[in-house]
CSV table of C-alpha atoms in Angstrom, one decimal:
chain,number,residue,atom,x,y,z
A,553,MET,CA,122.6,59.4,108.2
A,554,GLU,CA,125.8,57.5,107.5
A,555,ALA,CA,126.0,55.3,104.4
A,556,ASP,CA,126.7,52.2,106.6
A,557,ASP,CA,123.9,52.9,109.0
A,558,PRO,CA,122.5,49.5,110.0
A,559,GLN,CA,119.0,51.0,110.2
A,560,LYS,CA,119.0,51.8,106.5
A,561,PRO,CA,118.9,48.9,104.1
A,562,ASP,CA,122.0,48.4,102.0
A,563,LEU,CA,120.6,49.0,98.5
A,564,GLY,CA,124.0,48.5,96.9
A,565,LEU,CA,124.8,50.4,93.7
A,566,GLY,CA,123.4,48.5,90.8
A,567,ALA,CA,123.1,49.8,87.3
A,568,ASP,CA,119.8,51.5,87.9
A,569,ALA,CA,121.1,53.2,91.1
A,570,ARG,CA,124.2,54.4,89.3
A,571,SER,CA,121.9,55.7,86.5
A,572,LEU,CA,119.8,57.6,89.0
A,573,LEU,CA,122.9,59.3,90.5
A,574,LEU,CA,124.1,60.2,87.0
A,575,VAL,CA,120.8,61.5,85.6
A,576,ALA,CA,120.4,63.5,88.8
A,577,SER,CA,123.8,65.1,88.3
A,578,ARG,CA,122.9,65.9,84.6
A,579,HIS,CA,119.5,67.2,85.7
A,580,ASP,CA,117.9,65.0,83.1
A,581,LEU,CA,114.3,65.3,84.3
A,582,LYS,CA,112.7,62.8,81.8
A,583,SER,CA,115.1,60.0,82.7
A,584,LEU,CA,114.9,60.8,86.3
A,585,GLU,CA,111.1,60.5,86.3
A,586,GLU,CA,111.4,57.1,84.8
A,587,LEU,CA,114.1,55.8,87.2
A,588,ILE,CA,112.5,57.0,90.5
A,589,ARG,CA,109.6,54.7,89.8
A,590,THR,CA,111.8,51.7,90.6
A,591,VAL,CA,114.8,53.2,92.4
A,592,PRO,CA,114.5,54.9,95.8
A,593,ALA,CA,115.3,58.6,95.6
A,594,SER,CA,117.2,58.2,98.9
A,595,VAL,CA,119.7,55.6,97.5
A,596,GLN,CA,123.3,56.2,98.6
A,597,ASP,CA,126.6,55.3,97.1
A,598,PRO,CA,128.1,52.8,99.5
A,599,GLU,CA,131.6,54.2,99.1
A,600,THR,CA,130.9,58.0,99.2
A,601,GLY,CA,127.5,58.2,100.9
A,602,SER,CA,126.3,60.5,98.2
A,603,THR,CA,122.6,60.6,97.3
A,604,PRO,CA,120.9,61.8,94.2
A,605,LEU,CA,120.4,65.1,95.9
A,606,HIS,CA,124.1,65.4,96.5
A,607,ALA,CA,124.7,64.5,92.8
A,608,ALA,CA,122.2,67.1,91.6
A,609,ILE,CA,123.6,69.9,93.6
A,610,SER,CA,127.2,69.0,92.9
A,611,GLY,CA,126.4,68.8,89.2
A,612,ALA,CA,125.2,72.4,89.4
A,613,ASP,CA,128.7,73.6,90.5
A,614,PRO,CA,129.9,75.9,87.8
A,615,ALA,CA,133.5,75.0,88.6
A,616,LYS,CA,133.1,71.4,87.6
A,617,ARG,CA,130.7,69.1,85.8
A,618,LEU,CA,130.4,66.5,88.4
A,619,SER,CA,132.1,66.2,91.8
A,620,GLN,CA,134.3,63.2,92.2
A,621,ALA,CA,132.6,62.8,95.6
A,622,ASP,CA,129.4,61.7,93.7
A,623,GLY,CA,131.0,58.4,92.9
A,624,ILE,CA,130.6,58.7,89.1
A,625,PRO,CA,133.6,59.8,87.1
A,626,HIS,CA,133.3,62.8,84.7
A,627,GLY,CA,132.0,61.8,81.3
A,628,GLU,CA,130.9,58.3,82.2
A,629,ALA,CA,127.6,57.1,80.7
A,630,VAL,CA,125.3,54.6,82.4
A,631,ASN,CA,122.4,53.0,80.5
A,632,GLY,CA,122.8,55.8,77.9
A,633,HIS,CA,122.2,58.7,80.2
A,634,ALA,CA,125.2,61.0,79.9
A,635,GLU,CA,124.1,64.4,78.6
A,636,ARG,CA,123.5,67.4,80.9
A,637,ASN,CA,120.1,69.1,80.6
A,638,PRO,CA,120.8,72.4,78.8
A,639,ASP,CA,118.0,74.2,80.5
A,640,GLY,CA,120.3,75.6,83.2
A,641,GLN,CA,119.3,76.6,86.7
A,642,GLU,CA,115.6,76.0,86.3
A,643,ALA,CA,116.3,72.3,85.5
A,644,VAL,CA,118.6,72.0,88.5
A,645,VAL,CA,115.9,73.3,90.9
A,646,LYS,CA,113.3,71.1,89.3
A,647,THR,CA,115.6,68.1,89.7
A,648,VAL,CA,116.1,68.7,93.4
A,649,LYS,CA,112.4,69.3,94.0
A,650,LEU,CA,111.4,66.2,92.1
A,651,LEU,CA,113.8,64.1,94.2
A,652,LEU,CA,112.4,65.6,97.4
A,653,SER,CA,108.8,65.0,96.4
A,654,ASN,CA,109.7,61.3,95.8
A,655,GLY,CA,111.3,60.5,99.1
A,656,ALA,CA,114.8,62.0,99.0
A,657,ILE,CA,115.9,62.8,102.6
A,658,TRP,CA,116.9,66.5,103.2
A,659,ASN,CA,119.6,65.7,105.8
A,660,ASP,CA,121.2,62.5,104.6
A,661,LEU,CA,125.0,62.7,105.1
A,662,ASN,CA,127.7,61.8,102.7
A,663,GLN,CA,131.1,60.5,103.8
A,664,ASP,CA,132.3,64.1,104.1
A,665,GLY,CA,129.7,64.7,106.7
A,666,GLU,CA,127.7,67.0,104.4
A,667,THR,CA,124.0,67.1,103.9
A,668,PRO,CA,122.8,68.2,100.4
A,669,GLY,CA,122.1,71.6,101.8
A,670,CYS,CA,125.6,71.8,103.3
A,671,LEU,CA,127.0,71.1,99.9
A,672,ALA,CA,124.9,73.8,98.3
A,673,LEU,CA,126.0,76.3,100.9
A,674,ARG,CA,129.7,75.4,100.4
A,675,LEU,CA,129.4,75.8,96.7
A,676,GLY,CA,127.5,79.1,97.0
A,677,LEU,CA,124.4,77.8,95.3
A,678,MET,CA,121.9,79.7,97.5
A,679,ASP,CA,118.8,79.0,95.4
A,680,LEU,CA,119.4,75.3,96.0
A,681,TYR,CA,120.3,75.9,99.6
A,682,ASN,CA,117.0,77.7,100.2
A,683,VAL,CA,115.1,74.8,98.5
A,684,MET,CA,116.8,72.4,101.0
A,685,VAL,CA,116.0,74.6,103.9
A,686,ASP,CA,112.3,74.7,102.9
A,687,ALA,CA,112.4,70.9,102.6
A,688,GLY,CA,113.9,70.6,106.1
A,689,VAL,CA,111.2,72.9,107.5
A,690,ARG,CA,108.4,70.8,105.9
A,691,ALA,CA,109.9,67.6,107.2
A,692,GLU,CA,110.5,68.8,110.7
A,693,ILE,CA,107.0,70.3,111.0
A,694,LEU,CA,105.5,67.0,109.9
A,695,LEU,CA,107.6,65.1,112.4
A,696,ASN,CA,106.6,67.5,115.2
A,697,ARG,CA,102.9,67.1,114.4
A,698,LEU,CA,103.2,63.3,114.2
A,699,ASP,CA,104.8,63.3,117.6
A,700,GLU,CA,101.8,65.3,118.9
A,701,TYR,CA,99.4,62.7,117.4
A,702,LYS,CA,101.4,60.0,119.1
A,703,GLN,CA,101.2,61.7,122.5
A,704,ILE,CA,97.4,62.0,122.0
A,705,GLU,CA,97.2,58.3,121.2
A,706,ASP,CA,99.3,57.4,124.2
A,707,GLN,CA,96.9,59.3,126.4
A,708,GLU,CA,93.9,57.5,124.9
A,709,SER,CA,95.6,54.1,124.8
A,710,ASP,CA,92.8,52.6,126.9
A,711,GLU,CA,90.4,53.1,124.0
A,712,PRO,CA,90.2,50.5,121.2
A,713,PRO,CA,92.0,52.0,118.2
A,714,GLY,CA,89.9,52.5,115.1
A,715,GLU,CA,91.0,52.1,111.5
A,716,ASP,CA,92.2,55.7,111.2
A,717,SER,CA,94.1,55.7,114.4
A,718,THR,CA,96.0,52.5,113.4
A,719,GLU,CA,97.1,54.2,110.3
A,720,VAL,CA,98.4,57.3,112.2
A,721,THR,CA,100.2,55.0,114.7
A,722,ASP,CA,102.1,53.3,111.9
A,723,GLU,CA,103.1,56.7,110.4
A,724,VAL,CA,104.2,58.0,113.8
A,725,ALA,CA,106.3,54.8,114.4
A,726,GLN,CA,107.9,55.3,111.1
A,727,ALA,CA,108.6,59.0,111.9
A,728,ASP,CA,110.0,58.0,115.3
A,729,ASP,CA,112.5,55.7,113.6
A,730,GLU,CA,113.6,58.4,111.3
A,731,ASP,CA,113.8,60.9,114.1
A,732,THR,CA,116.0,58.5,116.1
A,733,ILE,CA,118.4,58.2,113.3
A,734,ASN,CA,118.5,61.7,111.9
A,735,GLY,CA,117.7,63.8,115.0
A,736,THR,CA,115.4,66.9,114.9
A,737,LEU,CA,117.5,69.8,116.0
A,738,SER,CA,120.6,68.6,114.2
A,739,ILE,CA,122.2,65.4,113.0
A,740,PRO,CA,123.8,63.4,115.9
A,741,PRO,CA,127.4,62.3,115.4
A,742,SER,CA,126.5,58.8,116.3
A,743,SER,CA,123.5,56.8,117.5
A,744,LEU,CA,125.9,55.2,120.0
A,745,ASP,CA,126.7,58.6,121.5
A,746,PRO,CA,123.3,60.1,122.3
A,747,GLN,CA,122.5,63.5,123.5
A,748,PRO,CA,121.7,63.8,127.3
A,749,ASN,CA,118.1,64.0,128.3
A,750,GLN,CA,116.6,65.9,131.2
A,751,PRO,CA,116.4,63.1,133.8
A,752,THR,CA,119.9,62.0,133.0
A,753,TYR,CA,121.2,65.6,133.3
A,754,LEU,CA,119.4,66.3,136.5
A,755,SER,CA,120.9,63.2,138.2
A,756,SER,CA,124.4,63.8,136.9
A,757,LEU,CA,127.3,65.3,138.7
A,758,LEU,CA,128.4,68.7,137.4
A,759,SER,CA,131.9,70.2,137.5
A,760,PHE,CA,132.2,74.0,137.7
A,761,HIS,CA,135.1,75.8,136.0
A,762,PRO,CA,135.8,79.5,135.6
A,763,ASP,CA,134.6,79.5,132.0
A,764,LEU,CA,132.1,76.7,131.8
A,765,ILE,CA,130.0,74.0,133.5
A,766,LEU,CA,130.4,70.4,132.4
A,767,ASP,CA,128.1,67.4,133.1
A,768,ALA,CA,129.5,64.0,134.0
A,769,SER,CA,130.0,63.1,130.3
A,770,HIS,CA,131.8,66.4,129.6
A,771,ASN,CA,128.9,67.9,127.7
A,772,SER,CA,129.0,71.7,128.2
A,773,VAL,CA,126.0,73.0,130.1
A,774,MET,CA,127.0,76.6,129.8
A,775,MET,CA,130.1,78.6,128.8
A,776,SER,CA,131.3,82.1,129.4
A,777,TRP,CA,131.6,82.9,125.7
A,778,GLU,CA,127.9,83.3,125.8
A,779,ALA,CA,128.2,86.4,127.9
A,780,ASP,CA,127.9,88.9,125.0
A,781,LEU,CA,124.7,87.1,123.8
A,782,MET,CA,123.3,87.2,127.3
A,783,SER,CA,124.2,90.9,127.7
A,784,ARG,CA,122.4,91.9,124.5
A,785,THR,CA,119.4,89.7,125.3
A,786,ALA,CA,119.1,91.2,128.8
A,787,SER,CA,119.3,94.8,127.5
A,788,LEU,CA,116.5,94.0,125.0
A,789,LEU,CA,114.2,92.2,127.4
A,790,SER,CA,114.8,94.5,130.3
A,791,PRO,CA,115.6,98.0,129.0
A,792,SER,CA,114.6,99.9,132.1
A,793,PRO,CA,114.7,99.5,135.9
A,794,GLY,CA,111.9,98.3,138.0
A,795,LEU,CA,110.6,95.4,135.8
A,796,ARG,CA,109.4,92.0,136.9
A,797,ILE,CA,111.7,89.3,135.5
A,798,LEU,CA,111.4,85.5,135.3
A,799,ASN,CA,114.5,83.5,134.2
A,800,ILE,CA,114.2,79.7,133.6
A,801,GLY,CA,117.5,78.0,133.9
A,802,HIS,CA,120.3,79.7,136.0
A,803,GLY,CA,123.4,77.8,134.8
A,804,MET,CA,126.4,80.0,135.4
A,805,GLY,CA,124.1,82.9,136.3
A,806,ILE,CA,125.4,85.0,133.4
A,807,ILE,CA,122.0,86.5,132.3
A,808,ASP,CA,120.8,86.7,135.9
A,809,ASP,CA,123.8,88.9,136.6
A,810,PHE,CA,122.8,91.2,133.7
A,811,PHE,CA,119.2,91.2,134.9
A,812,GLN,CA,120.3,92.2,138.3
A,813,SER,CA,122.2,95.2,136.9
A,814,THR,CA,118.9,96.6,135.6
A,815,SER,CA,117.5,96.8,139.2
A,816,PRO,CA,114.3,94.8,138.7
A,817,SER,CA,111.5,95.1,141.1
A,818,THR,CA,111.3,91.4,141.4
A,819,HIS,CA,113.5,88.7,139.9
A,820,HIS,CA,112.3,85.0,139.9
A,821,ILE,CA,114.7,82.2,138.9
A,822,ILE,CA,113.7,78.6,138.2
A,823,GLU,CA,116.5,76.1,138.6
A,824,ALA,CA,116.2,72.3,138.8
A,825,HIS,CA,119.8,70.9,139.1
A,826,PRO,CA,120.8,70.3,142.8
A,827,SER,CA,124.4,71.2,142.1
A,828,VAL,CA,123.5,74.6,140.5
A,829,LEU,CA,121.2,75.3,143.4
A,830,ALA,CA,123.9,74.6,145.9
A,831,ARG,CA,126.3,76.9,144.0
A,832,MET,CA,123.6,79.6,143.9
A,833,ARG,CA,123.4,79.4,147.7
A,834,GLU,CA,127.2,79.6,148.0
A,835,GLN,CA,127.2,82.7,145.8
A,836,GLY,CA,124.6,84.5,147.8
A,837,TRP,CA,121.7,84.4,145.4
A,838,TYR,CA,119.3,83.4,148.1
A,839,GLU,CA,120.1,86.6,150.0
A,840,LYS,CA,119.8,89.1,147.1
A,841,PRO,CA,117.0,91.6,147.5
A,842,ASN,CA,113.9,91.0,145.3
A,843,VAL,CA,115.3,87.6,144.2
A,844,VAL,CA,113.0,84.5,144.5
A,845,ILE,CA,114.5,81.1,143.7
A,846,HIS,CA,112.2,78.2,142.7
A,847,LYS,CA,113.7,74.8,143.1
A,848,GLY,CA,112.3,72.3,140.5
A,849,THR,CA,111.6,71.9,136.8
A,850,TRP,CA,109.8,74.6,135.0
A,851,GLN,CA,107.1,72.1,134.2
A,852,ASP,CA,106.4,71.8,137.9
A,853,ILE,CA,106.9,75.4,138.9
A,854,LEU,CA,105.1,77.4,136.2
A,855,PRO,CA,101.6,76.0,136.8
A,856,LYS,CA,102.0,77.1,140.5
A,857,LEU,CA,103.0,80.6,139.5
A,858,ILE,CA,100.0,80.8,137.1
A,859,GLU,CA,97.6,79.4,139.6
A,860,ASN,CA,98.8,81.6,142.5
A,861,GLU,CA,96.1,82.2,145.1
A,862,ASN,CA,96.5,86.0,144.6
A,863,GLY,CA,95.5,85.7,141.0
A,864,GLY,CA,98.7,84.5,139.4
A,865,MET,CA,102.0,86.2,138.7
A,866,LEU,CA,102.7,88.3,135.7
A,867,PHE,CA,106.1,89.4,134.4
A,868,ASP,CA,107.5,92.1,132.1
A,869,ALA,CA,110.4,90.0,130.8
A,870,ILE,CA,110.9,86.2,130.6
A,871,TYR,CA,113.9,84.2,129.5
A,872,PHE,CA,114.1,80.5,128.8
A,873,ASP,CA,117.4,78.6,128.6
A,874,THR,CA,117.3,75.0,129.8
A,875,PHE,CA,119.6,72.1,129.1
A,876,ALA,CA,119.0,68.6,127.7
A,877,GLU,CA,115.5,69.3,126.5
A,878,PRO,CA,114.2,68.9,122.9
A,879,TYR,CA,112.5,71.6,120.8
A,880,SER,CA,109.1,70.2,121.8
A,881,ALA,CA,109.8,71.4,125.4
A,882,LEU,CA,110.3,75.0,124.2
A,883,ARG,CA,107.2,74.8,122.0
A,884,LYS,CA,105.2,73.6,125.0
A,885,PHE,CA,106.5,76.5,127.0
A,886,PHE,CA,105.4,79.2,124.7
A,887,GLU,CA,102.2,77.5,123.6
A,888,ASP,CA,100.9,76.6,127.1
A,889,PHE,CA,102.6,78.9,129.7
A,890,VAL,CA,103.7,82.2,128.3
A,891,ILE,CA,100.2,83.5,127.8
A,892,GLY,CA,99.6,83.1,131.6
A,893,LEU,CA,102.8,84.6,132.7
A,894,LEU,CA,103.7,87.6,130.4
A,895,ASP,CA,102.0,90.9,131.0
A,896,ASP,CA,100.6,93.0,128.1
A,897,GLY,CA,103.5,94.8,126.5
A,898,GLY,CA,106.0,92.3,128.0
A,899,ARG,CA,108.8,90.6,126.1
A,900,TRP,CA,110.3,87.1,126.3
A,901,GLY,CA,113.2,85.3,124.7
A,902,TYR,CA,115.1,82.1,124.7
A,903,PHE,CA,118.6,80.8,123.9
A,904,ASN,CA,118.5,80.2,120.2
A,905,GLY,CA,120.9,77.2,119.9
A,906,LEU,CA,118.7,74.9,118.0
A,907,GLY,CA,120.8,73.0,115.5
A,908,ALA,CA,123.7,75.4,115.9
A,909,ASP,CA,126.4,72.8,115.1
A,910,ARG,CA,125.3,72.9,111.4
A,911,GLN,CA,124.1,76.0,109.4
A,912,ILE,CA,121.3,74.3,107.6
A,913,CYS,CA,119.8,72.8,110.8
A,914,TYR,CA,120.0,76.3,112.4
A,915,ASP,CA,118.2,77.9,109.5
A,916,VAL,CA,115.6,75.1,109.3
A,917,TYR,CA,114.7,75.4,113.0
A,918,GLY,CA,114.8,79.2,112.8
A,919,LYS,CA,111.9,79.0,110.4
A,920,VAL,CA,110.1,76.2,112.3
A,921,VAL,CA,110.2,78.2,115.5
A,922,GLU,CA,109.0,81.3,113.6
A,923,LEU,CA,106.0,79.5,112.2
A,924,ASP,CA,105.1,77.9,115.6
A,925,LEU,CA,105.4,81.3,117.3
A,926,LEU,CA,103.1,82.8,114.8
A,927,GLU,CA,100.6,80.0,115.3
A,928,ALA,CA,100.8,80.6,119.1
A,929,GLY,CA,100.2,84.3,118.7
A,930,PHE,CA,103.6,85.8,119.0
A,931,ASP,CA,105.7,88.2,116.8
A,932,VAL,CA,109.4,87.7,116.9
A,933,GLU,CA,112.2,90.2,116.1
A,934,TRP,CA,115.7,88.8,115.3
A,935,THR,CA,118.9,90.6,116.1
A,936,VAL,CA,122.0,89.2,114.4
A,937,VAL,CA,125.1,88.9,116.6
A,938,GLU,CA,128.5,87.9,115.3
A,939,VAL,CA,130.1,85.0,117.1
A,940,PRO,CA,133.9,84.7,117.2
A,941,ASP,CA,135.8,81.7,116.0
A,942,LEU,CA,135.4,79.6,119.1
A,943,GLU,CA,137.5,76.7,117.9
A,944,ARG,CA,140.4,79.0,117.1
A,945,ARG,CA,140.1,80.5,120.6
A,946,GLY,CA,140.3,77.0,122.1
A,947,GLU,CA,136.9,77.2,123.7
A,948,TRP,CA,136.1,73.5,123.1
A,949,GLU,CA,139.2,72.1,124.8
A,950,GLY,CA,138.0,69.5,127.3
A,951,VAL,CA,134.4,69.6,125.9
A,952,LYS,CA,132.9,66.4,124.5
A,953,ARG,CA,131.1,68.0,121.6
A,954,PRO,CA,131.0,71.6,120.3
A,955,TYR,CA,127.4,72.9,120.4
A,956,TRP,CA,128.1,76.0,118.4
A,957,LYS,CA,129.9,76.1,115.0
A,958,LEU,CA,128.3,79.2,113.3
A,959,LYS,CA,129.4,82.7,112.6
A,960,GLU,CA,126.2,84.4,113.6
A,961,TYR,CA,123.7,84.1,116.4
A,962,ARG,CA,120.1,85.1,115.8
A,963,LEU,CA,118.8,86.7,119.0
A,964,PRO,CA,115.0,86.4,119.3
A,965,ILE,CA,112.7,88.8,121.2
A,966,CYS,CA,109.1,87.8,121.2
A,967,ARG,CA,105.9,89.8,122.0
A,968,PHE,CA,102.2,89.1,121.8
A,969,MET,CA,100.9,89.9,118.4
A,970,GLY,CA,99.1,93.2,118.0
């Protein structure tokens, strides 16, 4: 969240707020406990955007006592708080956890575009980075659950709300506001520049290029640099010929080409965008042996496959890679549909691009997904794949926003537990 975000009240930087930033940087737990009774733990310096979490983490940097980015010069005392806590790393971790438990926001941005976790990672403070990742996981799971409660309430809106339901509604509304500002998969560059949603995407005009597909706003739908990831995914999902394969989201057809190379016994493809479907016809996909193309969204097609009059269709390998859908769509897919589509001993996977424009968001959602998969009855194995420097290779030229900025891709392969 930017420091000048109009949705966040301007708290200014009075003496108490400056004291809070300073004692956080000094890891002075006693003074911190006193100050957070009256000063919000999410206060931000109006000039630097730094929060007490930024200050606490920067203050743990062994190379300097206090980062100039924290907005408080080295050695300055405010309200008598100037001494660093001598208890070392333990005090640093306690400071960060105390701030988080009192309302500090895990993904607030300073003016350098860094969350507290980003700062910890850059400084090599992995203990603090892991604390921030765990905080992000807790926050995102809570937001996801509150969203589920809201959906239930929307479905029961015709019933008079009781006292308990009113309280939940208020909490959900508050969470929705925070979600709109901060995002769930990553932190949006601007609330004035929103990510595309599925209805907008499906009605947009696509432009096809040799190395990528762009929507009307120059968002990249798929790019050829993903080929290595798709090749490895296909080899793990479909290691032998004669398997029954379902792919959700054709795009450029990269993974479907790899699936075809394994000689499947049947190969079903679900695709919803009219332009992609037209291109598939031009490229002869409709005439390929054992290929069945389903026109429509997976939300409409999958129930029909499960409720097939012949007893439903089962697959040995399933891949999920859609565009312009939130994490809740993926979660609904594996919670509600995979159990009715995947045969015993089968495998399924998805494109793991959640939060891939920022390392901490990627790590947070990796853990969130793992927990949700476990709850849904799936084991997941991760294969780490190195990703080249895409910016140096010029991959993002002409693309509105890079969707991948990380050095490693974590490739998921999921199976039923047991």
